């Protein structure tokens, strides 16, 4: 088996709705690498905590995080035996995820699980602290962002395509509020690290953003 340290990680961090998930998954597909959507872990814990009716505090959510069995099968997410891929995408779960993600016990409970997903031939991991905390030795660290207005527009389009009602002004407010909460927290705040390279996708297509990540990764491979 390949030693963990030899398994390359591409860390893609950045704010909500910047396209991290889509771009990370496509980069992983192109390279034949595994993909970790770390936000899905926080969302699954939030869903479990909401269902259990526990207080979303360090003790309550921490216990739920430690006890939750979360697994991935391609793009599907399971909580215990149940498929929760769709359920974790609701706004209510997103808001709760952002709250519990600020709690040390929750982040601690999820740390080893994220690292365990580093398997040959490589991993593309997206989230907020992939390059700073979870995989500090990642070969490539990208801070992927887009303007708040563009992110609201994209989320609006996504929701309309799914047949869900959405108001672009409310979405923009939500995105700004979540950015503020994720950036202001003491633990693993949302922030571009010095060793991460910026990729602003405001005026890039998904394909162009994927090509850019692949080019930056290829540049790490040439001596
Ligand atoms: O990327 P996302 O919107 O699915 O993430 C849901 C929440 O989880 C978001 O508010 C921030 C948090 N999160 C985090 O704190 N650290 C990560 N590595 C991934 C997500």
GROMACS .gro file of C-alpha atoms and ligand atoms in nm:
model
  243
    1UNK     CA    1   0.000   0.000   0.000
    2UNK     CA    2   0.115   0.352  -0.078
    3UNK     CA    3   0.232   0.545   0.225
    4UNK     CA    4  -0.013   0.822   0.314
    5UNK     CA    5   0.242   1.100   0.282
    6UNK     CA    6   0.315   0.988  -0.073
    7UNK     CA    7  -0.050   1.024  -0.177
    8UNK     CA    8  -0.092   1.368  -0.335
    9UNK     CA    9  -0.370   1.591  -0.208
   10UNK     CA   10  -0.518   1.887  -0.394
   11UNK     CA   11  -0.685   2.112  -0.135
   12UNK     CA   12  -0.959   2.343  -0.261
   13UNK     CA   13  -1.088   2.586  -0.001
   14UNK     CA   14  -1.319   2.882  -0.031
   15UNK     CA   15  -1.661   3.026   0.049
   16UNK     CA   16  -2.005   2.870  -0.008
   17UNK     CA   17  -2.137   2.845  -0.362
   18UNK     CA   18  -1.805   2.929  -0.529
   19UNK     CA   19  -1.824   2.603  -0.728
   20UNK     CA   20  -1.575   2.412  -0.512
   21UNK     CA   21  -1.775   2.089  -0.511
   22UNK     CA   22  -1.836   2.080  -0.885
   23UNK     CA   23  -1.480   2.176  -0.972
   24UNK     CA   24  -1.320   1.941  -0.715
   25UNK     CA   25  -1.530   1.649  -0.838
   26UNK     CA   26  -1.443   1.713  -1.205
   27UNK     CA   27  -1.072   1.751  -1.125
   28UNK     CA   28  -1.086   1.423  -0.929
   29UNK     CA   29  -1.261   1.250  -1.223
   30UNK     CA   30  -1.001   1.374  -1.473
   31UNK     CA   31  -0.711   1.256  -1.257
   32UNK     CA   32  -0.877   0.934  -1.137
   33UNK     CA   33  -0.838   1.063  -0.779
   34UNK     CA   34  -1.073   1.023  -0.485
   35UNK     CA   35  -1.289   1.320  -0.384
   36UNK     CA   36  -1.369   1.444  -0.036
   37UNK     CA   37  -1.656   1.691   0.001
   38UNK     CA   38  -1.580   1.788   0.360
   39UNK     CA   39  -1.880   2.023   0.377
   40UNK     CA   40  -2.100   1.713   0.335
   41UNK     CA   41  -1.955   1.576   0.662
   42UNK     CA   42  -2.049   1.894   0.850
   43UNK     CA   43  -2.390   1.893   0.682
   44UNK     CA   44  -2.453   1.527   0.773
   45UNK     CA   45  -2.363   1.594   1.138
   46UNK     CA   46  -2.593   1.897   1.134
   47UNK     CA   47  -2.878   1.688   0.994
   48UNK     CA   48  -2.822   1.420   1.260
   49UNK     CA   49  -2.813   1.685   1.536
   50UNK     CA   50  -3.131   1.855   1.410
   51UNK     CA   51  -3.310   1.521   1.396
   52UNK     CA   52  -3.189   1.422   1.743
   53UNK     CA   53  -3.313   1.756   1.873
   54UNK     CA   54  -2.989   1.817   2.063
   55UNK     CA   55  -2.862   2.165   2.146
   56UNK     CA   56  -2.623   2.282   1.875
   57UNK     CA   57  -2.350   2.343   2.133
   58UNK     CA   58  -2.005   2.192   2.180
   59UNK     CA   59  -2.124   1.905   2.402
   60UNK     CA   60  -2.445   1.820   2.215
   61UNK     CA   61  -2.321   1.850   1.856
   62UNK     CA   62  -1.983   1.702   1.953
   63UNK     CA   63  -2.150   1.385   2.080
   64UNK     CA   64  -2.353   1.358   1.761
   65UNK     CA   65  -2.040   1.413   1.547
   66UNK     CA   66  -1.849   1.141   1.733
   67UNK     CA   67  -2.137   0.895   1.705
   68UNK     CA   68  -2.244   0.960   1.342
   69UNK     CA   69  -2.150   0.705   1.081
   70UNK     CA   70  -2.107   0.900   0.760
   71UNK     CA   71  -1.994   0.734   0.441
   72UNK     CA   72  -1.950   0.830   0.078
   73UNK     CA   73  -2.025   0.626  -0.233
   74UNK     CA   74  -1.926   0.838  -0.529
   75UNK     CA   75  -2.151   1.142  -0.501
   76UNK     CA   76  -2.392   0.977  -0.258
   77UNK     CA   77  -2.371   1.047   0.114
   78UNK     CA   78  -2.500   0.809   0.379
   79UNK     CA   79  -2.580   0.870   0.744
   80UNK     CA   80  -2.583   0.520   0.891
   81UNK     CA   81  -2.777   0.317   0.634
   82UNK     CA   82  -2.978   0.615   0.504
   83UNK     CA   83  -2.906   0.805   0.184
   84UNK     CA   84  -2.900   1.174   0.280
   85UNK     CA   85  -2.745   1.323  -0.037
   86UNK     CA   86  -3.049   1.545  -0.100
   87UNK     CA   87  -3.153   1.604   0.262
   88UNK     CA   88  -2.819   1.763   0.356
   89UNK     CA   89  -2.853   2.028   0.083
   90UNK     CA   90  -3.146   2.215   0.239
   91UNK     CA   91  -3.092   2.573   0.359
   92UNK     CA   92  -3.187   2.476   0.716
   93UNK     CA   93  -2.917   2.210   0.724
   94UNK     CA   94  -2.668   2.453   0.568
   95UNK     CA   95  -2.733   2.708   0.842
   96UNK     CA   96  -2.701   2.443   1.117
   97UNK     CA   97  -2.382   2.310   0.951
   98UNK     CA   98  -2.230   2.656   0.963
   99UNK     CA   99  -2.317   2.679   1.336
  100UNK     CA  100  -2.177   2.340   1.438
  101UNK     CA  101  -1.867   2.389   1.220
  102UNK     CA  102  -1.757   2.657   1.468
  103UNK     CA  103  -1.745   2.403   1.755
  104UNK     CA  104  -1.408   2.249   1.851
  105UNK     CA  105  -1.551   1.908   1.947
  106UNK     CA  106  -1.717   1.876   1.608
  107UNK     CA  107  -1.406   1.974   1.411
  108UNK     CA  108  -1.196   1.739   1.624
  109UNK     CA  109  -1.437   1.446   1.573
  110UNK     CA  110  -1.421   1.489   1.195
  111UNK     CA  111  -1.045   1.540   1.159
  112UNK     CA  112  -0.925   1.178   1.159
  113UNK     CA  113  -1.213   1.071   0.936
  114UNK     CA  114  -1.114   1.322   0.673
  115UNK     CA  115  -0.749   1.218   0.684
  116UNK     CA  116  -0.851   0.851   0.653
  117UNK     CA  117  -0.993   0.926   0.309
  118UNK     CA  118  -0.647   1.003   0.172
  119UNK     CA  119  -0.592   0.704  -0.050
  120UNK     CA  120  -0.388   0.627  -0.360
  121UNK     CA  121  -0.363   0.744  -0.629
  122UNK     CA  122  -0.463   1.084  -0.485
  123UNK     CA  123  -0.732   1.295  -0.325
  124UNK     CA  124  -0.905   1.617  -0.417
  125UNK     CA  125  -1.053   1.764  -0.098
  126UNK     CA  126  -1.279   2.067  -0.084
  127UNK     CA  127  -1.387   2.272   0.216
  128UNK     CA  128  -1.266   2.557   0.432
  129UNK     CA  129  -0.956   2.419   0.608
  130UNK     CA  130  -0.832   2.146   0.375
  131UNK     CA  131  -0.500   2.321   0.308
  132UNK     CA  132  -0.458   2.482   0.649
  133UNK     CA  133  -0.556   2.209   0.899
  134UNK     CA  134  -0.659   1.876   0.751
  135UNK     CA  135  -0.396   1.833   0.477
  136UNK     CA  136  -0.127   2.094   0.546
  137UNK     CA  137   0.113   1.897   0.322
  138UNK     CA  138  -0.119   1.914   0.019
  139UNK     CA  139   0.085   1.948  -0.303
  140UNK     CA  140  -0.153   2.212  -0.435
  141UNK     CA  141  -0.367   2.452  -0.232
  142UNK     CA  142  -0.628   2.656  -0.412
  143UNK     CA  143  -0.846   2.930  -0.265
  144UNK     CA  144  -1.146   2.921  -0.495
  145UNK     CA  145  -1.379   3.215  -0.483
  146UNK     CA  146  -1.623   3.429  -0.682
  147UNK     CA  147  -1.806   3.751  -0.601
  148UNK     CA  148  -2.101   3.715  -0.361
  149UNK     CA  149  -2.336   3.839  -0.636
  150UNK     CA  150  -2.213   3.577  -0.883
  151UNK     CA  151  -2.241   3.302  -0.620
  152UNK     CA  152  -2.600   3.408  -0.542
  153UNK     CA  153  -2.681   3.404  -0.914
  154UNK     CA  154  -2.539   3.052  -0.954
  155UNK     CA  155  -2.722   2.917  -0.650
  156UNK     CA  156  -3.044   3.079  -0.774
  157UNK     CA  157  -3.007   2.910  -1.114
  158UNK     CA  158  -2.937   2.574  -0.944
  159UNK     CA  159  -3.246   2.598  -0.725
  160UNK     CA  160  -3.471   2.704  -1.015
  161UNK     CA  161  -3.339   2.410  -1.222
  162UNK     CA  162  -3.433   2.177  -0.937
  163UNK     CA  163  -3.786   2.323  -0.942
  164UNK     CA  164  -3.736   2.490  -0.603
  165UNK     CA  165  -3.848   2.846  -0.542
  166UNK     CA  166  -3.573   3.096  -0.467
  167UNK     CA  167  -3.531   3.468  -0.422
  168UNK     CA  168  -3.197   3.600  -0.542
  169UNK     CA  169  -3.192   3.888  -0.289
  170UNK     CA  170  -3.252   3.650   0.003
  171UNK     CA  171  -2.986   3.416  -0.135
  172UNK     CA  172  -2.736   3.702  -0.156
  173UNK     CA  173  -2.810   3.801   0.205
  174UNK     CA  174  -2.773   3.437   0.316
  175UNK     CA  175  -2.442   3.400   0.134
  176UNK     CA  176  -2.306   3.719   0.290
  177UNK     CA  177  -2.425   3.613   0.637
  178UNK     CA  178  -2.265   3.269   0.599
  179UNK     CA  179  -1.937   3.419   0.472
  180UNK     CA  180  -1.933   3.649   0.775
  181UNK     CA  181  -2.000   3.362   1.019
  182UNK     CA  182  -1.746   3.128   0.854
  183UNK     CA  183  -1.481   3.404   0.843
  184UNK     CA  184  -1.535   3.537   1.194
  185UNK     CA  185  -1.506   3.212   1.385
  186UNK     CA  186  -1.194   3.148   1.591
  187UNK     CA  187  -1.137   2.793   1.469
  188UNK     CA  188  -1.031   2.727   1.110
  189UNK     CA  189  -1.189   3.046   0.977
  190UNK     CA  190  -1.260   3.094   0.609
  191UNK     CA  191  -0.957   3.282   0.484
  192UNK     CA  192  -0.707   3.259   0.201
  193UNK     CA  193  -0.385   3.123   0.348
  194UNK     CA  194  -0.049   3.257   0.231
  195UNK     CA  195   0.048   2.924   0.075
  196UNK     CA  196  -0.277   2.892  -0.123
  197UNK     CA  197  -0.309   3.019  -0.478
  198UNK     CA  198  -0.613   3.229  -0.562
  199UNK     CA  199  -0.858   3.119  -0.829
  200UNK     CA  200  -1.141   3.367  -0.885
  201UNK     CA  201  -1.416   3.204  -1.091
  202UNK     CA  202  -1.645   3.510  -1.117
  203UNK     CA  203  -1.598   3.526  -1.492
  204UNK     CA  204  -1.475   3.171  -1.558
  205UNK     CA  205  -1.677   2.876  -1.687
  206UNK     CA  206  -1.659   2.553  -1.487
  207UNK     CA  207  -1.452   2.393  -1.764
  208UNK     CA  208  -1.202   2.679  -1.760
  209UNK     CA  209  -1.172   2.660  -1.380
  210UNK     CA  210  -1.114   2.282  -1.397
  211UNK     CA  211  -0.845   2.329  -1.665
  212UNK     CA  212  -0.677   2.592  -1.449
  213UNK     CA  213  -0.663   2.362  -1.144
  214UNK     CA  214  -0.527   2.078  -1.362
  215UNK     CA  215  -0.260   2.310  -1.508
  216UNK     CA  216  -0.152   2.424  -1.159
  217UNK     CA  217  -0.139   2.060  -1.045
  218UNK     CA  218   0.067   1.960  -1.352
  219UNK     CA  219   0.309   2.243  -1.268
  220UNK     CA  220   0.372   2.084  -0.926
  221UNK     CA  221   0.471   1.758  -1.099
  222UNK     CA  222   0.738   1.900  -1.329
  223UNK     CA  223   1.076   1.924  -1.162
  224LIG     O1  224  -1.926   2.375   0.167
  224LIG     P1  225  -2.059   2.363   0.235
  224LIG     O2  226  -2.150   2.482   0.213
  224LIG     O3  227  -2.127   2.232   0.202
  224LIG     O4  228  -2.026   2.358   0.394
  224LIG     C1  229  -2.127   2.356   0.490
  224LIG     C2  230  -2.077   2.427   0.617
  224LIG     O5  231  -1.972   2.352   0.677
  224LIG     C3  232  -2.023   2.568   0.592
  224LIG     O6  233  -2.099   2.664   0.663
  224LIG     C4  234  -1.884   2.569   0.646
  224LIG     C5  235  -1.862   2.435   0.710
  224LIG     N1  236  -1.738   2.370   0.668
  224LIG     C6  237  -1.627   2.388   0.748
  224LIG     O7  238  -1.632   2.459   0.845
  224LIG     N2  239  -1.510   2.324   0.716
  224LIG     C7  240  -1.502   2.248   0.607
  224LIG     N3  241  -1.388   2.188   0.577
  224LIG     C8  242  -1.616   2.232   0.522
  224LIG     C9  243  -1.732   2.295   0.556
   0.00000   0.00000   0.00000
